[in-house]
Coordinates of C-alpha atoms and ligand atoms in Angstrom, one line a residue:
M1 CA 343.4 62.4 43.9
L2 CA 340.4 61.7 42.1
K3 CA 339.4 59.5 44.9
K4 CA 340.1 62.1 47.4
A5 CA 338.1 64.6 45.4
E6 CA 335.5 62.0 45.0
E7 CA 335.5 61.5 48.7
E8 CA 335.6 65.1 49.3
K9 CA 332.6 65.5 47.1
K10 CA 330.8 62.7 48.8
K11 CA 331.7 64.1 52.1
N12 CA 330.4 67.4 51.0
E13 CA 327.3 65.9 49.6
E14 CA 327.0 64.0 52.8
E15 CA 327.4 67.1 54.8
S16 CA 325.0 69.1 52.7
K17 CA 322.6 66.2 52.9
Q18 CA 323.1 66.2 56.6
K19 CA 322.7 70.0 56.6
A20 CA 319.6 69.7 54.5
E21 CA 318.4 67.0 56.8
E22 CA 319.1 69.3 59.7
E23 CA 317.5 72.1 58.0
R24 CA 314.4 70.0 57.3
K25 CA 314.4 68.9 60.9
R26 CA 314.8 72.4 62.1
K27 CA 312.0 73.5 59.8
E28 CA 310.0 70.5 60.8
G29 CA 310.7 71.5 64.4
L30 CA 309.7 75.0 63.7
R31 CA 306.6 73.9 61.9
K32 CA 305.7 71.6 64.7
A33 CA 306.4 74.3 67.3
E34 CA 304.3 76.6 65.1
E35 CA 301.6 74.0 65.0
E36 CA 301.9 73.3 68.7
K37 CA 301.6 77.0 69.3
K38 CA 298.7 77.3 67.0
K39 CA 297.0 74.3 68.6
R40 CA 297.7 75.7 72.1
E41 CA 296.3 79.0 71.0
A42 CA 293.3 77.4 69.5
E43 CA 292.8 75.4 72.6
Q44 CA 293.2 78.5 74.7
K45 CA 290.8 80.3 72.5
A46 CA 288.3 77.4 72.8
E47 CA 288.8 77.3 76.5
E48 CA 288.3 81.1 76.6
E49 CA 285.2 80.7 74.5
R50 CA 283.9 77.9 76.7
K51 CA 284.6 80.0 79.7
R52 CA 282.9 83.0 78.1
T53 CA 279.8 81.0 77.2
E54 CA 279.9 79.3 80.6
K55 CA 280.0 82.8 82.1
L56 CA 277.2 83.9 79.8
R57 CA 275.2 80.9 80.7
K58 CA 275.8 81.4 84.3
A59 CA 274.9 85.1 84.0
E60 CA 271.8 84.0 82.0
E61 CA 271.0 81.5 84.8
E62 CA 271.6 84.1 87.4
K63 CA 269.3 86.4 85.6
K64 CA 266.7 83.8 85.2
K65 CA 267.0 82.9 88.8
K66 CA 266.7 86.5 89.8
E67 CA 263.7 86.9 87.6
E68 CA 262.2 83.7 89.1
E69 CA 262.9 85.0 92.5
A70 CA 261.4 88.3 91.7
K71 CA 258.4 86.6 90.2
Q72 CA 258.0 84.5 93.3
K73 CA 258.4 87.5 95.5
A74 CA 255.8 89.3 93.4
E75 CA 253.5 86.3 93.7
E76 CA 254.1 86.2 97.5
E77 CA 253.5 89.9 97.7
R78 CA 250.3 89.5 95.7
R79 CA 249.2 86.7 98.0
R80 CA 250.1 88.7 101.0
Q81 CA 248.2 91.6 99.7
E82 CA 245.3 89.4 99.0
E83 CA 245.4 87.9 102.4
K84 CA 245.7 91.3 103.9
K85 CA 242.7 92.5 101.9
K86 CA 240.8 89.5 103.0
D87 CA 241.7 90.2 106.6
E88 CA 240.8 93.8 106.1
D89 CA 237.5 92.9 104.5
E90 CA 236.8 90.5 107.4
K91 CA 237.7 93.1 109.8
K92 CA 235.6 95.6 108.0
K93 CA 232.7 93.2 108.0
K94 CA 233.1 92.5 111.7
E95 CA 233.4 96.2 112.4
E96 CA 230.3 96.9 110.4
A97 CA 228.4 94.2 112.3
K98 CA 229.7 95.6 115.5
L99 CA 228.7 99.0 114.4
K100 CA 225.2 97.8 113.5
A101 CA 224.9 96.0 116.8
E102 CA 226.1 99.1 118.5
E103 CA 223.6 101.1 116.6
R104 CA 220.8 98.7 117.5
R105 CA 221.9 98.9 121.1
K106 CA 221.9 102.7 121.0
Q107 CA 218.5 102.7 119.4
E108 CA 217.3 100.4 122.1
E109 CA 218.8 102.6 124.7
L110 CA 217.3 105.6 123.1
Q111 CA 214.0 103.9 123.1
K112 CA 214.4 102.9 126.7
A113 CA 215.4 106.5 127.6
E114 CA 212.3 107.7 125.7
E115 CA 210.1 105.3 127.6
E116 CA 211.8 106.2 130.9
K117 CA 211.2 109.9 130.0
K118 CA 207.6 109.2 129.3
K119 CA 207.3 107.4 132.5
S120 CA 208.9 110.2 134.4
E121 CA 206.7 112.6 132.6
E122 CA 203.8 110.7 133.8
K123 CA 205.3 110.8 137.3
P124 CA 205.7 114.5 137.8
S125 CA 209.0 115.3 139.4
S126 CA 207.4 118.0 141.4
K127 CA 204.3 116.6 143.1
D128 CA 202.6 119.9 142.7
S129 CA 200.5 118.7 139.7
I130 CA 199.1 115.8 141.7
T131 CA 198.5 117.7 144.9
N132 CA 195.2 119.5 145.4
T133 CA 194.4 122.2 147.9
F134 CA 193.3 119.7 150.6
D135 CA 196.5 117.6 150.2
Y136 CA 198.7 120.6 150.1
P137 CA 199.1 121.0 153.9
L138 CA 199.8 117.3 154.1
R139 CA 202.3 117.2 151.4
N140 CA 205.3 116.5 153.6
L141 CA 203.6 113.5 155.1
L142 CA 202.5 112.3 151.7
D143 CA 206.0 112.7 150.2
K144 CA 207.4 110.7 153.1
A145 CA 204.9 107.9 152.4
D146 CA 205.7 108.0 148.7
D147 CA 209.4 107.7 149.5
L148 CA 208.8 104.6 151.5
L149 CA 206.8 103.1 148.7
E150 CA 209.6 103.9 146.2
K151 CA 212.0 102.1 148.5
E152 CA 209.7 99.1 148.5
E153 CA 209.2 99.5 152.3
L154 CA 205.6 98.5 151.7
S155 CA 204.2 98.0 155.2
A156 CA 205.9 101.2 156.5
A157 CA 204.4 103.0 153.5
L158 CA 201.0 101.5 154.1
D159 CA 201.1 102.6 157.8
Q160 CA 202.0 106.1 156.7
Y161 CA 199.1 106.3 154.2
D162 CA 196.7 104.8 156.6
S163 CA 197.7 107.2 159.3
I164 CA 197.0 110.1 156.9
L165 CA 193.7 108.6 155.8
S166 CA 192.5 108.2 159.4
K167 CA 192.5 112.0 159.6
H168 CA 191.8 112.8 156.0
P169 CA 189.8 109.8 154.6
S170 CA 189.4 111.4 151.1
S171 CA 193.0 112.5 150.5
P172 CA 193.4 111.6 146.8
R173 CA 197.2 111.2 147.0
A174 CA 197.0 109.0 150.1
L175 CA 194.3 106.8 148.5
H176 CA 196.3 106.5 145.3
G177 CA 199.5 105.6 147.3
K178 CA 197.7 103.1 149.4
A179 CA 196.2 101.5 146.3
L180 CA 199.7 101.2 144.8
V181 CA 201.1 99.6 148.0
L182 CA 198.2 97.0 148.0
D183 CA 198.8 96.3 144.4
R184 CA 202.6 95.6 145.0
Q185 CA 201.6 93.4 147.9
A186 CA 199.0 91.6 145.8
E187 CA 201.7 90.9 143.2
Q188 CA 204.2 89.6 145.7
Q189 CA 201.7 87.4 147.5
Q190 CA 199.8 86.5 144.3
S191 CA 196.6 87.5 146.2
N192 CA 193.4 88.4 144.5
T193 CA 192.0 89.7 147.8
L194 CA 194.8 92.3 148.0
L195 CA 194.3 93.0 144.3
E196 CA 190.6 93.7 144.8
Q197 CA 191.4 95.9 147.8
S198 CA 193.8 97.8 145.7
I199 CA 191.2 98.2 142.9
A200 CA 188.6 99.4 145.4
T201 CA 191.0 101.9 146.9
M202 CA 191.9 103.2 143.5
E203 CA 188.3 103.6 142.5
K204 CA 187.9 106.0 145.4
V205 CA 190.5 108.3 143.8
L206 CA 188.4 108.5 140.7
D207 CA 185.3 109.2 142.7
G208 CA 187.0 111.9 144.7
K209 CA 186.4 115.6 144.3
D210 CA 188.9 118.1 143.0
V211 CA 191.3 115.4 142.0
P212 CA 194.1 117.0 139.9
D213 CA 194.1 115.9 136.3
D214 CA 197.5 114.3 136.4
L215 CA 196.6 112.2 139.4
L216 CA 193.3 111.3 137.9
I217 CA 194.9 110.0 134.7
M218 CA 197.6 108.1 136.6
A219 CA 195.0 106.5 138.9
G220 CA 192.6 105.8 136.1
K221 CA 195.2 104.0 133.9
K222 CA 196.4 101.9 136.7
L223 CA 192.9 101.1 137.8
A224 CA 191.8 100.0 134.3
Q225 CA 194.9 97.8 133.9
R226 CA 194.4 96.1 137.2
Q227 CA 190.7 95.6 136.4
S228 CA 191.6 93.8 133.1
F229 CA 194.2 91.8 134.9
R230 CA 191.6 90.7 137.4
G231 CA 189.4 89.7 134.5
W232 CA 186.9 92.5 135.0
N233 CA 186.9 93.7 131.5
G234 CA 183.6 95.4 131.7
K235 CA 184.8 97.5 134.5
A236 CA 188.0 98.2 132.7
I237 CA 186.0 99.5 129.7
K238 CA 184.0 101.8 132.1
T239 CA 187.2 103.2 133.5
W240 CA 188.7 103.9 130.1
K241 CA 185.4 105.5 129.0
F242 CA 185.4 107.7 132.1
L243 CA 188.9 108.8 131.2
T244 CA 188.2 109.4 127.5
E245 CA 185.2 111.5 128.3
K246 CA 187.0 113.5 130.8
F247 CA 190.1 114.0 128.6
P248 CA 188.7 113.8 125.0
T249 CA 191.9 115.0 123.4
R250 CA 194.1 112.3 124.9
L251 CA 194.2 109.8 122.0
D252 CA 196.3 107.3 124.0
L253 CA 193.4 106.9 126.3
K254 CA 191.0 106.4 123.5
N255 CA 193.3 103.8 121.9
Q256 CA 193.3 101.9 125.2
L257 CA 189.5 102.0 125.3
G258 CA 189.6 100.4 121.8
V259 CA 192.0 97.7 123.0
S260 CA 189.7 96.9 125.9
Y261 CA 186.8 96.4 123.5
L262 CA 189.0 94.2 121.4
V263 CA 189.9 92.0 124.4
I264 CA 186.3 91.1 125.0
G265 CA 185.6 90.5 121.3
K266 CA 183.6 93.7 120.7
N267 CA 185.3 94.2 117.4
D268 CA 182.9 96.7 115.9
E269 CA 183.0 99.0 119.0
A270 CA 186.8 98.7 119.0
K271 CA 187.0 99.6 115.3
E272 CA 184.7 102.6 115.8
I273 CA 187.0 103.9 118.6
F274 CA 190.1 103.4 116.5
K275 CA 188.4 105.2 113.6
Q276 CA 187.6 108.1 115.8
V277 CA 191.3 108.3 116.7
L278 CA 192.3 108.3 113.0
T279 CA 189.8 111.1 112.3
T280 CA 191.7 113.3 114.8
D281 CA 195.1 112.0 113.9
S282 CA 195.3 110.3 110.5
S283 CA 198.8 109.1 111.1
N284 CA 198.2 107.3 114.4
G285 CA 200.0 104.0 113.9
F286 CA 198.6 102.4 117.0
A287 CA 195.0 102.9 115.8
K288 CA 196.0 101.7 112.3
V289 CA 197.5 98.4 113.3
H290 CA 194.5 97.7 115.4
I291 CA 191.9 98.5 112.7
G292 CA 194.0 96.4 110.3
F293 CA 194.0 93.6 112.7
I294 CA 190.2 93.7 113.1
I295 CA 189.6 93.9 109.4
K296 CA 191.9 91.0 108.8
T297 CA 190.8 88.7 111.6
H298 CA 187.1 89.7 112.1
D299 CA 186.0 91.0 108.7
N300 CA 188.3 88.5 107.0
D301 CA 189.2 91.1 104.3
A302 CA 192.9 90.6 103.6
S303 CA 193.3 93.3 100.9
K304 CA 191.5 95.9 102.9
A305 CA 193.6 95.1 106.0
I306 CA 196.9 95.4 104.3
P307 CA 197.3 99.2 104.1
Y308 CA 196.3 99.7 107.7
L309 CA 198.7 97.0 109.0
R310 CA 201.5 98.1 106.6
E311 CA 201.3 101.8 107.5
G312 CA 200.7 101.0 111.2
V313 CA 203.7 98.7 111.4
D314 CA 205.9 101.1 109.4
S315 CA 205.0 104.0 111.7
G316 CA 207.1 102.4 114.4
A317 CA 204.7 103.8 117.0
E318 CA 204.6 102.4 120.5
G319 CA 202.6 99.2 120.6
T320 CA 203.0 98.4 116.8
N321 CA 206.1 96.3 117.0
D322 CA 204.1 93.2 117.8
G323 CA 204.2 89.7 116.3
R324 CA 200.5 89.6 115.8
F325 CA 200.5 92.5 113.4
Y326 CA 203.5 91.1 111.4
F327 CA 201.8 87.7 111.5
H328 CA 198.6 89.0 110.0
L329 CA 200.2 91.4 107.6
G330 CA 202.3 88.5 106.1
D331 CA 199.2 86.3 106.0
A332 CA 197.2 89.0 104.3
Y333 CA 199.9 89.3 101.6
Q334 CA 200.0 85.5 101.3
R335 CA 196.2 85.3 100.8
T336 CA 196.3 88.0 98.1
N337 CA 199.1 86.2 96.2
Q338 CA 201.8 88.7 97.2
T339 CA 204.1 85.9 98.4
S340 CA 207.4 87.7 98.2
L341 CA 206.0 90.6 100.2
A342 CA 204.8 88.1 102.8
H343 CA 208.2 86.6 103.0
K344 CA 209.8 90.0 103.5
V345 CA 207.4 90.7 106.4
Y346 CA 208.2 87.3 108.0
E347 CA 212.0 88.0 107.6
D348 CA 211.6 91.4 109.2
G349 CA 209.5 89.9 112.0
A350 CA 212.2 87.2 112.6
Q351 CA 214.9 89.8 112.5
K352 CA 213.1 91.9 115.1
G353 CA 212.8 88.9 117.3
L354 CA 209.0 88.8 117.0
F355 CA 209.2 85.3 115.4
L356 CA 211.5 82.4 116.2
S357 CA 212.3 82.3 112.5
K358 CA 210.8 83.3 109.2
F359 CA 209.1 79.9 109.0
Q360 CA 208.4 79.4 112.8
R361 CA 205.9 82.1 113.6
S362 CA 204.0 80.8 116.7
L363 CA 203.5 83.5 119.3
Y364 CA 203.3 81.5 122.5
N365 CA 206.7 80.1 122.8
I366 CA 209.4 78.8 125.1
D367 CA 212.5 80.1 123.5
S368 CA 215.0 77.4 124.3
L369 CA 213.2 74.5 122.6
T370 CA 214.7 72.8 119.6
G371 CA 212.7 73.8 116.5
R372 CA 212.7 71.7 113.3
P373 CA 210.0 71.3 110.8
W374 CA 210.0 67.5 110.4
W375 CA 210.7 65.1 113.2
T376 CA 211.6 61.4 113.3
A377 CA 210.1 59.1 115.9
E378 CA 213.5 58.7 117.5
Q379 CA 213.9 62.5 117.8
T380 CA 210.7 62.7 119.8
G381 CA 211.6 60.0 122.3
Y382 CA 207.9 58.9 122.0
Q383 CA 208.6 55.8 119.9
K384 CA 206.8 53.5 122.3
Y385 CA 203.6 55.5 122.0
L386 CA 203.8 56.2 118.3
Q387 CA 204.2 52.4 117.9
I388 CA 200.9 51.8 119.9
L389 CA 199.1 54.1 117.5
E390 CA 200.6 52.5 114.4
D391 CA 199.9 49.0 115.7
N392 CA 196.2 50.0 116.2
W393 CA 195.7 52.0 113.1
Q394 CA 192.9 49.9 111.6
L395 CA 190.9 50.0 114.9
I396 CA 191.4 53.8 114.9
R397 CA 190.4 54.1 111.3
D398 CA 187.3 51.9 111.8
E399 CA 186.0 53.8 114.8
G400 CA 186.6 57.1 113.0
M401 CA 185.0 56.1 109.8
K402 CA 181.8 55.3 111.6
Q403 CA 181.6 59.0 112.7
L404 CA 181.6 60.2 109.1
D405 CA 177.9 60.0 108.7
T406 CA 176.8 63.6 108.6
K407 CA 173.5 62.9 110.4
T408 CA 174.8 60.8 113.3
G409 CA 178.5 61.7 113.3
S410 CA 180.4 64.4 115.2
F411 CA 182.7 65.9 112.6
V412 CA 182.5 69.7 112.4
P413 CA 183.9 72.0 109.7
E414 CA 187.3 73.5 110.4
E415 CA 186.5 77.0 111.7
E416 CA 189.9 78.8 112.1
N417 CA 189.5 80.3 108.6
L418 CA 192.6 78.4 107.3
R419 CA 191.1 77.1 104.1
E420 CA 191.2 78.8 100.8
K421 CA 188.7 76.2 99.5
G422 CA 187.3 72.8 100.0
D423 CA 185.6 70.6 102.6
W424 CA 187.7 69.9 105.7
K425 CA 186.2 68.6 108.9
Q426 CA 187.5 67.6 112.3
F427 CA 186.3 65.4 115.2
T428 CA 188.0 66.4 118.5
L429 CA 188.7 63.9 121.2
Y430 CA 191.0 65.9 123.5
A431 CA 191.6 69.7 123.6
R432 CA 193.7 71.7 126.0
G433 CA 194.6 68.5 127.9
K434 CA 190.9 67.7 128.5
K435 CA 189.0 64.8 127.2
V436 CA 185.9 65.7 125.2
E437 CA 183.7 63.1 127.0
K438 CA 180.8 63.3 124.6
N439 CA 183.1 62.5 121.6
C440 CA 185.2 59.9 123.3
A441 CA 182.0 58.0 124.1
R442 CA 181.7 57.5 120.3
V443 CA 185.2 56.2 119.8
P444 CA 185.9 54.6 123.2
K445 CA 188.7 52.3 122.0
V446 CA 190.7 55.1 120.6
C447 CA 190.4 57.2 123.7
D448 CA 191.5 54.2 125.8
L449 CA 194.6 54.1 123.7
I450 CA 195.2 57.9 124.1
D451 CA 194.8 57.6 127.8
K452 CA 197.9 55.4 127.8
I453 CA 199.9 58.3 126.4
P454 CA 200.5 60.9 129.1
D455 CA 202.3 63.4 126.9
A456 CA 199.4 63.5 124.5
K457 CA 196.5 63.1 126.8
G458 CA 197.9 65.8 129.1
C459 CA 199.1 68.2 126.5
T460 CA 197.3 71.3 127.5
R461 CA 198.7 73.1 124.4
G462 CA 197.4 70.6 121.9
Q463 CA 194.6 68.4 120.7
V464 CA 193.8 64.9 119.6
K465 CA 191.4 64.8 116.7
Y466 CA 190.4 63.1 113.5
S467 CA 190.8 65.2 110.4
V468 CA 188.9 64.5 107.2
M469 CA 189.8 66.3 104.0
H470 CA 187.8 66.0 100.8
P471 CA 189.3 66.4 97.4
G472 CA 189.7 70.1 96.4
V473 CA 190.9 71.4 99.7
H474 CA 193.7 74.0 99.8
V475 CA 194.8 75.0 103.3
W476 CA 196.6 78.4 103.3
P477 CA 200.1 78.4 104.6
H478 CA 199.8 78.9 108.4
C479 CA 201.5 78.4 111.7
G480 CA 200.2 76.8 114.9
P481 CA 200.1 79.1 118.0
T482 CA 202.9 77.5 120.1
N483 CA 206.3 75.7 119.8
C484 CA 205.5 73.7 122.9
R485 CA 203.9 70.8 121.0
I486 CA 204.8 68.5 118.1
R487 CA 202.2 67.0 115.9
A488 CA 201.8 63.4 114.8
H489 CA 199.5 62.4 111.9
L490 CA 198.5 58.8 111.7
G491 CA 197.4 58.0 108.1
L492 CA 194.1 56.2 108.2
K493 CA 192.6 56.6 104.8
V494 CA 195.0 57.9 102.3
P495 CA 194.2 58.0 98.6
P496 CA 196.8 59.4 96.1
G497 CA 196.7 63.1 95.9
P498 CA 196.9 64.9 99.2
K499 CA 200.2 66.4 100.4
I500 CA 201.5 68.6 103.1
R501 CA 204.4 71.1 103.1
V502 CA 206.1 72.0 106.3
A503 CA 208.6 74.8 105.8
E504 CA 210.5 73.8 102.7
E505 CA 209.7 70.1 102.5
T506 CA 206.6 68.4 101.2
R507 CA 205.5 64.9 102.2
Q508 CA 202.6 62.6 101.8
W509 CA 200.7 60.3 104.2
K510 CA 200.7 56.5 104.2
E511 CA 198.0 54.3 105.7
G512 CA 199.1 52.9 109.0
K513 CA 202.1 55.2 109.2
I514 CA 202.9 58.2 111.3
I515 CA 204.5 61.5 110.1
I516 CA 205.6 64.0 112.7
F517 CA 206.1 67.7 112.3
D518 CA 206.2 70.9 114.4
D519 CA 203.1 72.8 113.4
S520 CA 204.5 76.1 114.7
F521 CA 206.4 76.0 111.4
E522 CA 204.6 77.3 108.3
H523 CA 202.6 74.4 106.8
E524 CA 200.2 74.1 103.8
V525 CA 198.0 71.3 102.6
W526 CA 196.6 70.4 99.3
H527 CA 194.1 67.6 98.4
D528 CA 194.2 67.1 94.7
G529 CA 193.0 63.5 94.9
K530 CA 189.6 61.8 94.2
E531 CA 188.7 60.4 97.6
L532 CA 188.5 61.6 101.1
R533 CA 191.7 61.5 103.3
M534 CA 191.4 60.8 107.0
V535 CA 194.2 61.1 109.6
L536 CA 194.3 61.1 113.4
I537 CA 196.1 64.1 114.7
V538 CA 197.9 63.6 118.0
D539 CA 199.7 66.5 119.7
F540 CA 202.5 65.6 122.1
W541 CA 204.4 67.9 124.5
H542 CA 207.7 69.0 123.0
P543 CA 210.1 66.5 124.6
E544 CA 212.4 69.1 126.0
L545 CA 209.8 70.7 128.3
T546 CA 210.2 70.0 132.0
Q547 CA 207.5 68.4 134.1
R548 CA 207.0 71.7 135.8
Q549 CA 206.5 73.6 132.5
K550 CA 204.0 70.9 131.3
Q551 CA 202.1 71.5 134.5
T552 CA 202.1 75.3 134.5
L553 CA 202.0 76.5 130.9
S554 CA 198.7 78.2 130.2
P555 CA 196.5 76.0 128.0
I556 CA 196.0 76.8 124.3
Ligands
LMR1 C1 196.9 71.3 109.6 O1 197.0 71.2 110.8 O2 196.9 72.4 109.1 C2 196.7 70.1 108.7 O3 197.9 69.5 108.7 C3 195.6 69.3 109.3 C4 195.4 68.2 108.3 O4 194.3 67.6 108.5 O5 196.2 67.8 107.5
MN2 MN1 197.7 73.4 110.9

């Protein structure tokens, strides 16, 4: 019994143990499940958190990307705008230039129209004012002849005038018409005989009786112009005088009389006439530029010339827009130390087309020629000849040095009024393409050499000459007269000190060596040394000139 109870107890204990075990297991299971659940939940949470931050990151990225894009877009837009502005500016500039050009063109057109108008005013539309009472009955015949002349049917016109003149030998209109026909024919045939016939016929108009004023002025102007053209300046002056006495209020005629005095070098008479014009019309630009020109070139008074040239040029009056006046106004400023005003005048002149450029201010030019201040031997194409000169430099020096003796030599002072100060002399062997025989006889070997150089010897727009400069010389900035030549200097006696500026570059000579420049460009020389400097100057034709141009250009 006891055993049984014991067993029962054991069994019960066993059972309860088992139960406890089961309970533990169950609890354990539960705990584990709980844990599992918690873990899962934590994991889920973490995952969610990850996802959330990922999402946030992405959103951030997206935002950043968007911002970047916006920035880029803005940058692009800015660039685009900039580009657009540039384009617009460019366009504006172009438009402005176009407008300016247009304005210039219009101005020119206006000027042309003005000139045309003036011309037509001179040529009365109704011929009444040139028809006197004797010509009046013949007016239809005269008109017909004039029409033929207008249509350039010259021989028919001549026949018509002649036929009128056979019956009415003193008809002023017929004489005038006939003179015009002969003048046209003279021009076409380049005939002096015809020109002289034209002049003689026109003179008869002026000698005639009862010639209407308008016809008298027309005929007189034409006559004086043709007389000058023929080289009969004295006769031209007489004609202008006749006109000015007959029509004393016509200042244009007086101005022309002044010009004709100027042409023959009667500067004082010319000045007097221009002064008379200014007494009547104190703002007459034409008279002003001419008085200024005379004071500058003849009286050599730069400061007195300036106001006349300045006001004359600024008046814009007909005949004042001329390179010579700009040339001398600039030079007058330069010589009175008003350099920046000089440059302004030169720039203006270049802009107006009166100069090739602000530095190249020659007035007898061929427009197409290459212009550069300094040349190399290769650029000239004359290497062979330049070499001859360099190879013989000592011979050239020795013959030249012998001519330095002031008693026996042939050097003469520079006389173009180019010096501010100092002693500068020249000895000329060739000028205007002609040998100076008397001088060549003194340096025969040198002239033999030059004779071998066709483009120097035959350069009718240049010279070959020795040039001797003593210490202390300053040559004002100046330009040669033409762009048709280039100038070689062969150094013969070269101490330290002297130097030459051409445009913006200054160089020095070397004994036995050649330097080459285009003397139509502004150049200036200083000699600050202690001994004399001697060079041989040899002008060559500009290498781009044609043979025909070299033969036909007027000598300078
Ligand atoms: C000039 O032509 O003005 C000068 O270069 C001449 C010279 O002797 O230097
Ligand atoms: Mn010079």
